[in-house]
PDB file of C-alpha atoms and ligand atoms in Angstrom:
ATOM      1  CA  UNK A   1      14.839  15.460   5.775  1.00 90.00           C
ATOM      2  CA  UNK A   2      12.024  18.060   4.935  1.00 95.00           C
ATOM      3  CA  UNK A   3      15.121  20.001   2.633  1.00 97.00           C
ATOM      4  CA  UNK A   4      14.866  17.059   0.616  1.00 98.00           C
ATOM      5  CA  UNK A   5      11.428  17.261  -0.384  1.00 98.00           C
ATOM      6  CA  UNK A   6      10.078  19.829  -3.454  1.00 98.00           C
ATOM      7  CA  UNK A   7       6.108  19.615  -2.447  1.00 98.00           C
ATOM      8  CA  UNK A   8       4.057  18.495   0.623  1.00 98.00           C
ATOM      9  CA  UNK A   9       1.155  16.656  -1.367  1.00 98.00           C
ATOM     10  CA  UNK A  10      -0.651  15.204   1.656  1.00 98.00           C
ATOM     11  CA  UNK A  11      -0.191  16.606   5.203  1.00 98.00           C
ATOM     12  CA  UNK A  12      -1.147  14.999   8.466  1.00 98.00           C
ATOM     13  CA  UNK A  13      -4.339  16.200   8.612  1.00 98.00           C
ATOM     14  CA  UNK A  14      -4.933  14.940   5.201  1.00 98.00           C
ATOM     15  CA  UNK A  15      -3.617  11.682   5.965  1.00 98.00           C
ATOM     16  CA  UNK A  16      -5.946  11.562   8.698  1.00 98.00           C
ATOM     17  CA  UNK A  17      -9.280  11.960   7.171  1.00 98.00           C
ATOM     18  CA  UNK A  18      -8.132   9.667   4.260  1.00 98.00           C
ATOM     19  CA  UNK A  19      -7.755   6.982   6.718  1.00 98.00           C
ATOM     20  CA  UNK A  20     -11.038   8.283   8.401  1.00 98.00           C
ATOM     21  CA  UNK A  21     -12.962   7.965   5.046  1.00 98.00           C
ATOM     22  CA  UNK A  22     -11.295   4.729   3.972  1.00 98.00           C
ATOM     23  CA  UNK A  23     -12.244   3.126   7.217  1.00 98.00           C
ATOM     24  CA  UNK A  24     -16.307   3.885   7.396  1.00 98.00           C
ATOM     25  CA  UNK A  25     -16.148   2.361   3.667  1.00 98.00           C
ATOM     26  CA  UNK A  26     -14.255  -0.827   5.053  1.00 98.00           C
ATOM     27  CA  UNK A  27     -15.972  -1.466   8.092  1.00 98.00           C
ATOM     28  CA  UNK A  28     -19.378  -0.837   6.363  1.00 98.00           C
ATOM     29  CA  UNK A  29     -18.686  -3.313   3.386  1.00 98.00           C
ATOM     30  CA  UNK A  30     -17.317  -5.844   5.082  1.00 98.00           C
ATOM     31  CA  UNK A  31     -19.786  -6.058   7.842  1.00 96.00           C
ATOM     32  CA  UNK A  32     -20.223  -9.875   9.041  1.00 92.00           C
ATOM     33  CA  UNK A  33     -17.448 -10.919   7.161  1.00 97.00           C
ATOM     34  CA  UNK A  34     -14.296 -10.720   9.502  1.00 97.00           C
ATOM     35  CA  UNK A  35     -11.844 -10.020   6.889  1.00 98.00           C
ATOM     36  CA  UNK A  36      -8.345 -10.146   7.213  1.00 98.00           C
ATOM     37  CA  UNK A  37      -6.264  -7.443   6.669  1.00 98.00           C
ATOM     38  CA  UNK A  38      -2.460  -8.173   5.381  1.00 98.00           C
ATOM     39  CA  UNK A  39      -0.071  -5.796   5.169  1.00 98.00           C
ATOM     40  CA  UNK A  40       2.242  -5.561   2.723  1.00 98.00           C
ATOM     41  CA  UNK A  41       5.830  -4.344   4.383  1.00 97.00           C
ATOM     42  CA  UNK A  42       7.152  -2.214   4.888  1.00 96.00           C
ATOM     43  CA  UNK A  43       5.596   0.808   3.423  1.00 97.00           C
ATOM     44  CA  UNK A  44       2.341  -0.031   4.528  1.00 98.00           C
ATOM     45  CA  UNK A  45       2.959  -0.001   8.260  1.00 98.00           C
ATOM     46  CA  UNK A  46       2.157   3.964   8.846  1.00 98.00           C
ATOM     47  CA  UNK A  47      -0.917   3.819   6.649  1.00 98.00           C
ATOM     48  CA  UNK A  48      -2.072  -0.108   7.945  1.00 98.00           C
ATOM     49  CA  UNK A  49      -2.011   0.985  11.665  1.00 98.00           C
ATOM     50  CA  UNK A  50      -3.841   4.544  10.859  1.00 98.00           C
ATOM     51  CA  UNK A  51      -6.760   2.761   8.872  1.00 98.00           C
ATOM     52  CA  UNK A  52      -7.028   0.206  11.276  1.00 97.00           C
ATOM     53  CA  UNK A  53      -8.021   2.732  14.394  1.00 97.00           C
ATOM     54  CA  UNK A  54     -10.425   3.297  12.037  1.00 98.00           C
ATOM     55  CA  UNK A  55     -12.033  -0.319  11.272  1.00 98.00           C
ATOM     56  CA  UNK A  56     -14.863  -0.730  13.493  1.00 98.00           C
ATOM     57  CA  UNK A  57     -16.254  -4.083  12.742  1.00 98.00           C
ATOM     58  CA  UNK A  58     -14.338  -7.667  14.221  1.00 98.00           C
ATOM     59  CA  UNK A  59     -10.920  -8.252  11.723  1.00 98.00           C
ATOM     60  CA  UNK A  60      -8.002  -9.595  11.661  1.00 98.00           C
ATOM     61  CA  UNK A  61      -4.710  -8.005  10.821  1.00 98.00           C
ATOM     62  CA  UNK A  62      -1.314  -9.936   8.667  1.00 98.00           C
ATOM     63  CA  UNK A  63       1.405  -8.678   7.421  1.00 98.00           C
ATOM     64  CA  UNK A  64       3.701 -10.548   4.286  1.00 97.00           C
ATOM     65  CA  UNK A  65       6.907  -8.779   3.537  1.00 96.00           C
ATOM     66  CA  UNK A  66       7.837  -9.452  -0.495  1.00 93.00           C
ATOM     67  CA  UNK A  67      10.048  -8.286  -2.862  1.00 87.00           C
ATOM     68  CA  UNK A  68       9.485  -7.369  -6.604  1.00 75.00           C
ATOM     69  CA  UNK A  69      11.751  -8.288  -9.537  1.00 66.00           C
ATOM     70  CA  UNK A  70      11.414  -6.713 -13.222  1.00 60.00           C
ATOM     71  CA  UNK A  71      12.826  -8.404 -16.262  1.00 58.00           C
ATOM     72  CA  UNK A  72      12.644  -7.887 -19.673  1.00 51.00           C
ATOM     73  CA  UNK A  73       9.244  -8.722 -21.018  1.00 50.00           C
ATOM     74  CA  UNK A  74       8.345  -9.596 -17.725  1.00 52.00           C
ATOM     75  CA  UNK A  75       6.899  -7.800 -14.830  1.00 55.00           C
ATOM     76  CA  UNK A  76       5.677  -9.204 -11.902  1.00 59.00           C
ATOM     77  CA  UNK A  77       7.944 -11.759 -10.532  1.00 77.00           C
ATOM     78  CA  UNK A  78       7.343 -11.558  -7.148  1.00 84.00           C
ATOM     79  CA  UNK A  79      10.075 -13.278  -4.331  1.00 87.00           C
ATOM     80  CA  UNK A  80       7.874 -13.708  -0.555  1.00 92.00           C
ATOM     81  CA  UNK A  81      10.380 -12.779   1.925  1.00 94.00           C
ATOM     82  CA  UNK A  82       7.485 -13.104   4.672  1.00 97.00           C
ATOM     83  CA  UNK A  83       4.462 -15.051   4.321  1.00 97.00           C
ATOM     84  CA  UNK A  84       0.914 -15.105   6.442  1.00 98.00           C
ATOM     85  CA  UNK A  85       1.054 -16.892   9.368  1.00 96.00           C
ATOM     86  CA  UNK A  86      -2.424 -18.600   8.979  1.00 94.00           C
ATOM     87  CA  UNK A  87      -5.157 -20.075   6.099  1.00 97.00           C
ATOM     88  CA  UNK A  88      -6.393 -17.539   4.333  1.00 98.00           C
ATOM     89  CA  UNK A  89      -8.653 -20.467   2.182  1.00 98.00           C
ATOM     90  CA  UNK A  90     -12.854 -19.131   2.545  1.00 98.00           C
ATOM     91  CA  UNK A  91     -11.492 -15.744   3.875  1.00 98.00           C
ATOM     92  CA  UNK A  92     -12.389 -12.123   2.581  1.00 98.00           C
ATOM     93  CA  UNK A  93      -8.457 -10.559   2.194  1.00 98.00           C
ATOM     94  CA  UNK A  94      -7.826  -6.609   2.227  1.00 98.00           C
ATOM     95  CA  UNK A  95      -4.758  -5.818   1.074  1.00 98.00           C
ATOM     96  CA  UNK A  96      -3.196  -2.640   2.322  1.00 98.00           C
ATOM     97  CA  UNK A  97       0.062  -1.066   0.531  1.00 98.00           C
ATOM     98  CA  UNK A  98       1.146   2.196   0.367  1.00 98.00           C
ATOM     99  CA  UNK A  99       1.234   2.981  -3.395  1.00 98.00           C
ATOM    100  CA  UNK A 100       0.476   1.370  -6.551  1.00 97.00           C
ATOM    101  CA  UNK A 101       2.342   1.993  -9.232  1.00 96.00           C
ATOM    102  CA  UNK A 102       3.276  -0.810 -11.527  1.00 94.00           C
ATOM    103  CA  UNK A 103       0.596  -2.988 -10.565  1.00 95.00           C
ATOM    104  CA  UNK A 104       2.716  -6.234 -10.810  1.00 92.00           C
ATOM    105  CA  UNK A 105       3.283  -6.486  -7.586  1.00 93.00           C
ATOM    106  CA  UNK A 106      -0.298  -6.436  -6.592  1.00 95.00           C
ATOM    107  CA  UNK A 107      -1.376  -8.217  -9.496  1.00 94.00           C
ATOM    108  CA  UNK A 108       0.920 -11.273  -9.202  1.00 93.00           C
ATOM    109  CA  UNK A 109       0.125 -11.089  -4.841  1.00 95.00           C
ATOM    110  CA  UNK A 110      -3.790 -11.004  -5.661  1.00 96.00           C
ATOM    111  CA  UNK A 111      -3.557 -13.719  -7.889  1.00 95.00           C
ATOM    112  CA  UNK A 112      -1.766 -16.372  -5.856  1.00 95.00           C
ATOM    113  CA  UNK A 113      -3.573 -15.386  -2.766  1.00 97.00           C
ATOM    114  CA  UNK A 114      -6.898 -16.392  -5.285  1.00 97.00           C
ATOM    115  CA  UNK A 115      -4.987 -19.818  -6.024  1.00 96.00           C
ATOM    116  CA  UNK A 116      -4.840 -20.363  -2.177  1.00 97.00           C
ATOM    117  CA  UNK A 117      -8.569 -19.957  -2.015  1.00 98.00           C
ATOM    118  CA  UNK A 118     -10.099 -17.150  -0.215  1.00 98.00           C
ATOM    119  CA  UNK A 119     -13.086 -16.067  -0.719  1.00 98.00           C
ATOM    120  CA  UNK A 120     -12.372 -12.671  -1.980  1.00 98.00           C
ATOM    121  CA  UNK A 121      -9.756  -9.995  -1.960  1.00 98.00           C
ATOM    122  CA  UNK A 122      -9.799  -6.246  -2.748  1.00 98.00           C
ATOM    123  CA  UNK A 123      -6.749  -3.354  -1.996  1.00 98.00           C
ATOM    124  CA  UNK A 124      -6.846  -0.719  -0.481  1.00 98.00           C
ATOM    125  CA  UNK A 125      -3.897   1.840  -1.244  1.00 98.00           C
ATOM    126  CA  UNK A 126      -3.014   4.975   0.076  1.00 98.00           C
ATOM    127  CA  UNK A 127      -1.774   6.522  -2.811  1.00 98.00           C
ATOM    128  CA  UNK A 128      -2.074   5.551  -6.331  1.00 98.00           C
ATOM    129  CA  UNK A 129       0.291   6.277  -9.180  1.00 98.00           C
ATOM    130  CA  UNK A 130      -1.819   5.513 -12.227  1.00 97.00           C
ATOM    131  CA  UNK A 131       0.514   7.094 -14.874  1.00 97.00           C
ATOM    132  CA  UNK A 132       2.967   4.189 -13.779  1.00 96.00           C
ATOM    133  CA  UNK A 133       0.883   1.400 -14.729  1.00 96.00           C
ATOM    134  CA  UNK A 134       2.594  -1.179 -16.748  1.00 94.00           C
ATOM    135  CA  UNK A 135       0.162  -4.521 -16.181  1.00 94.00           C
ATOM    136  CA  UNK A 136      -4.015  -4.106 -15.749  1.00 94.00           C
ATOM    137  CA  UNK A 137      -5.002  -3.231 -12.537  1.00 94.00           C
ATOM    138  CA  UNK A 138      -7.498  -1.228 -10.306  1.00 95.00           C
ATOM    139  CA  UNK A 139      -7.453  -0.861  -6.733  1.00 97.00           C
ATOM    140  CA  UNK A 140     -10.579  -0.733  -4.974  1.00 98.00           C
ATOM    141  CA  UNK A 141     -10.081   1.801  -2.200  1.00 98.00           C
ATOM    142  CA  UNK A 142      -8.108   4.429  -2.990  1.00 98.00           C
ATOM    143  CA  UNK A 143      -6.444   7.214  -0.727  1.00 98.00           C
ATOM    144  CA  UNK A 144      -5.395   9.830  -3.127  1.00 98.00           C
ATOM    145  CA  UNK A 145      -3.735  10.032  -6.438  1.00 98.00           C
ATOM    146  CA  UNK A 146      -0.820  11.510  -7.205  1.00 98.00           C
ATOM    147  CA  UNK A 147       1.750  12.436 -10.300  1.00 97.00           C
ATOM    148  CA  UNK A 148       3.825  10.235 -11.644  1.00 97.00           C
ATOM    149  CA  UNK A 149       6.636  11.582  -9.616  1.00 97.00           C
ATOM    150  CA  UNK A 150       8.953   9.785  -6.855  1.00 96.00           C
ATOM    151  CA  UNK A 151       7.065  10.657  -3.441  1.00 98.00           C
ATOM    152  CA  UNK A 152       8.220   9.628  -0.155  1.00 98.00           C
ATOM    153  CA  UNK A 153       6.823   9.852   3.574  1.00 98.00           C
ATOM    154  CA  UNK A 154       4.350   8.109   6.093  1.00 98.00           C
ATOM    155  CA  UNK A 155       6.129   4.632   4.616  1.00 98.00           C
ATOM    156  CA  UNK A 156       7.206   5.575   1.271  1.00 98.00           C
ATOM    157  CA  UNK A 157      10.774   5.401   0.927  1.00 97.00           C
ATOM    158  CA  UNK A 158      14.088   6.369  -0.655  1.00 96.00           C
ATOM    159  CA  UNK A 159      16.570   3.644   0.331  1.00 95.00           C
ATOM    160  CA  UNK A 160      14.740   2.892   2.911  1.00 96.00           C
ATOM    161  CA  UNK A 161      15.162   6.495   4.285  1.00 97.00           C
ATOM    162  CA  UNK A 162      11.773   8.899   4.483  1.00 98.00           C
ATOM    163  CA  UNK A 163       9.585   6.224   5.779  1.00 98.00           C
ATOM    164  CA  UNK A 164       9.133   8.137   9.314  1.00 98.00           C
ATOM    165  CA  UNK A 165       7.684  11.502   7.653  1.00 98.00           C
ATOM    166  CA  UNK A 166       4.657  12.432   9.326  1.00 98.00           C
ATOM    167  CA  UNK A 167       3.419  13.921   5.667  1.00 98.00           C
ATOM    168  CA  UNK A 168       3.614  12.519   2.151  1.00 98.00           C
ATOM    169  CA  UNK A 169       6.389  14.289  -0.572  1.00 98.00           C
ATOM    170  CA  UNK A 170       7.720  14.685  -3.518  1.00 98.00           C
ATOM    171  CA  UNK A 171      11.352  13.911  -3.187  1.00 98.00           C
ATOM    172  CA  UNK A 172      13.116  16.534  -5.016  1.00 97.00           C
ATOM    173  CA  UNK A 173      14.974  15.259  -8.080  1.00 96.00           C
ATOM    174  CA  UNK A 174      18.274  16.254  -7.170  1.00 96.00           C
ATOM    175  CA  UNK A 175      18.148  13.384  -4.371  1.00 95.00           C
ATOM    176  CA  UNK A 176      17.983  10.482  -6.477  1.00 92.00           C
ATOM    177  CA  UNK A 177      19.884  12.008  -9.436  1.00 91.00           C
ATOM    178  CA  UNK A 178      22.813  12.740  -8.193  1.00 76.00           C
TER     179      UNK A 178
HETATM  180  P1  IMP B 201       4.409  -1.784  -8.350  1.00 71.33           P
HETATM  181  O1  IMP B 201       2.994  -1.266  -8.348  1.00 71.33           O
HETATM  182  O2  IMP B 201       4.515  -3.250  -8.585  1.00 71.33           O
HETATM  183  O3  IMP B 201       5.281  -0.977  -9.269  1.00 71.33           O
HETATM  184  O4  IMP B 201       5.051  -1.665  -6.940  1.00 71.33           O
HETATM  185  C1  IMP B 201       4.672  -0.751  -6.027  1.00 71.33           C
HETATM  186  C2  IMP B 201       5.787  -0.671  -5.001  1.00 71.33           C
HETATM  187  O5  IMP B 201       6.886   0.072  -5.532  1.00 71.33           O
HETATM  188  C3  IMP B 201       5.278   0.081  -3.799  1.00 71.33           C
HETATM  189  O6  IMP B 201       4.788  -0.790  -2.822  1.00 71.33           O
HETATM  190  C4  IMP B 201       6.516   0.816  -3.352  1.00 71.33           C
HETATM  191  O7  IMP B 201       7.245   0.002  -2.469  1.00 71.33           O
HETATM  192  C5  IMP B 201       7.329   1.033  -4.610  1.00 71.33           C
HETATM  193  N1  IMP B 201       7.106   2.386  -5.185  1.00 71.33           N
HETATM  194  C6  IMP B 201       6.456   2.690  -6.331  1.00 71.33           C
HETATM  195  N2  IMP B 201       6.438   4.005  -6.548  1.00 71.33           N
HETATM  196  C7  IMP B 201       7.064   4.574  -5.490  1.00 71.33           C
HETATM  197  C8  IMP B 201       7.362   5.943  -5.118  1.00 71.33           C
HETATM  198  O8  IMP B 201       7.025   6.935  -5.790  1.00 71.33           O
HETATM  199  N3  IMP B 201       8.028   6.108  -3.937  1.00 71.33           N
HETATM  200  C9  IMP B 201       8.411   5.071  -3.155  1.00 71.33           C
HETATM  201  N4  IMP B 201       8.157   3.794  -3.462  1.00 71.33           N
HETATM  202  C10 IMP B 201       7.494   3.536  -4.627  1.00 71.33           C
HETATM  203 MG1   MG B 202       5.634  -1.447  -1.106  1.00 71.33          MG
END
C-alpha cells in the first residue's frame, strides 16, 4: 500500500494535533448545547472517532451512510443509504466527513437536515479540496487543505481500498489510470 502513494501530505502526528485543535474549538463553541455529531460513512470513521477523544463537553454521536449521484446539469442528488436513528428537530448538528470536494454532497445533506428542523448545523472536515468546488459551499472547521489531487488514507479511499492508512496520501496517478 505505501508503494502506491507519490506524497505523505499529513502524517500521524499531524493528524493528531488537527484533531487536537479541531476539538478545543468544538467543545468550546458548543458549550451547553449538546450537539450531535453525525458521521457521514464511511470515510469519516478514522477522523470522527479521533476528534471525538477530543470533545470534552456532553454530545452525542450518529452516523448516516449516503451515496452521491452526478448528472448533467445537476449535482447534488443525494440517495440515504443510512439514516439517523433519532430527531434531530431543535438540535445543534456537526457534521463530520473526511473531505470536501464538490460540495453537493454536503450542500444537499445540510439542507434537508435544515428542512427537518434543527436548530443549527455546521461541518467539520478533515481535509478540504477547494479547487474541486462545483456548488457554493464553506465548511466551518477545517483540518487542512490540500491540492486538487486524488488523496487517500485515514478513511479516504480508492475502491474502497486505503481507508486503513495511518497517514493521509496522494495516490500516485498510475493507480487510477491504468
Ligand atoms: P463532494 O464534495 O460532494 O464532491 O463529495 C465529497 C466526497 O467525495 C467525499 O466524502 C469522498 O467520499 C469523495 N472524495 C472526494 N475527493 C476525494 C479524494 O481525493 N479521495 C477520496 N475520496 C474523495
Ligand atoms: Mg465521503
Amino acid at each position: 500500500m505505501n508503494n502506491d502513494i507519490e506524497k505523505i501530505i499529513l502524517s500521524e502526528d499531524d493528524i493528531k494535533n488537527i484533531c487536537v485543535k479541531l476539538g478545543k474549538q468544538i467543545t468550546n463553541d458548543y458549550k451547553d448545547t449538546l450537539p450531535i455529531f453525525v458521521g457521514l460513512l464511511k470515510g469519516c470513521a478514522p477522523f470522527a472517532m479521533e476528534l471525538f477523544k477530543n470533545i470534552t463537553i456532553p454530545c452525542e454521536l450518529d452516523f448516516m451512510a449516503v451515496s452521491s449521484y452526478y448528472m448533467a446539469n445537476s449535482t447534488g442528488n443525494v440517495y440515504i443509504k443510512k439514516d439517523l436513528d433519532r430527531d434531530i428537530s431543535n438540535r445543534d448538528i456537526i457534521l463530520v466527513e473526511d473531505i470536501v470536494d464538490t460540495g453537493a454532497t454536503l450542500k444537499t445533506i445540510t439542507e434537508m437536515l435544515k428542512a427537518r428542523g434543527c436548530k443549527s448545523i455546521e461541518v467539520v472536515t478533515l481535509l478540504d479540496k477547494p479547487e474541486g468546488r462545483k456548488v457554493c459551499f464553506t465548511p466551518k472547521y477545517i483540518g487542512a487543505t490540500v491540492p486538487n489531487e486524488f488523496i487517500v488514507g485515514f478513511g479516504l479511499d480508492y475502491n474502497e481500498l486505503y481507508r486503513n492508512l495511518p497517514y493521509v496520501g496522494i495516490l500516485k496517478k498510475e493507480i487510477y489510470t491504468r
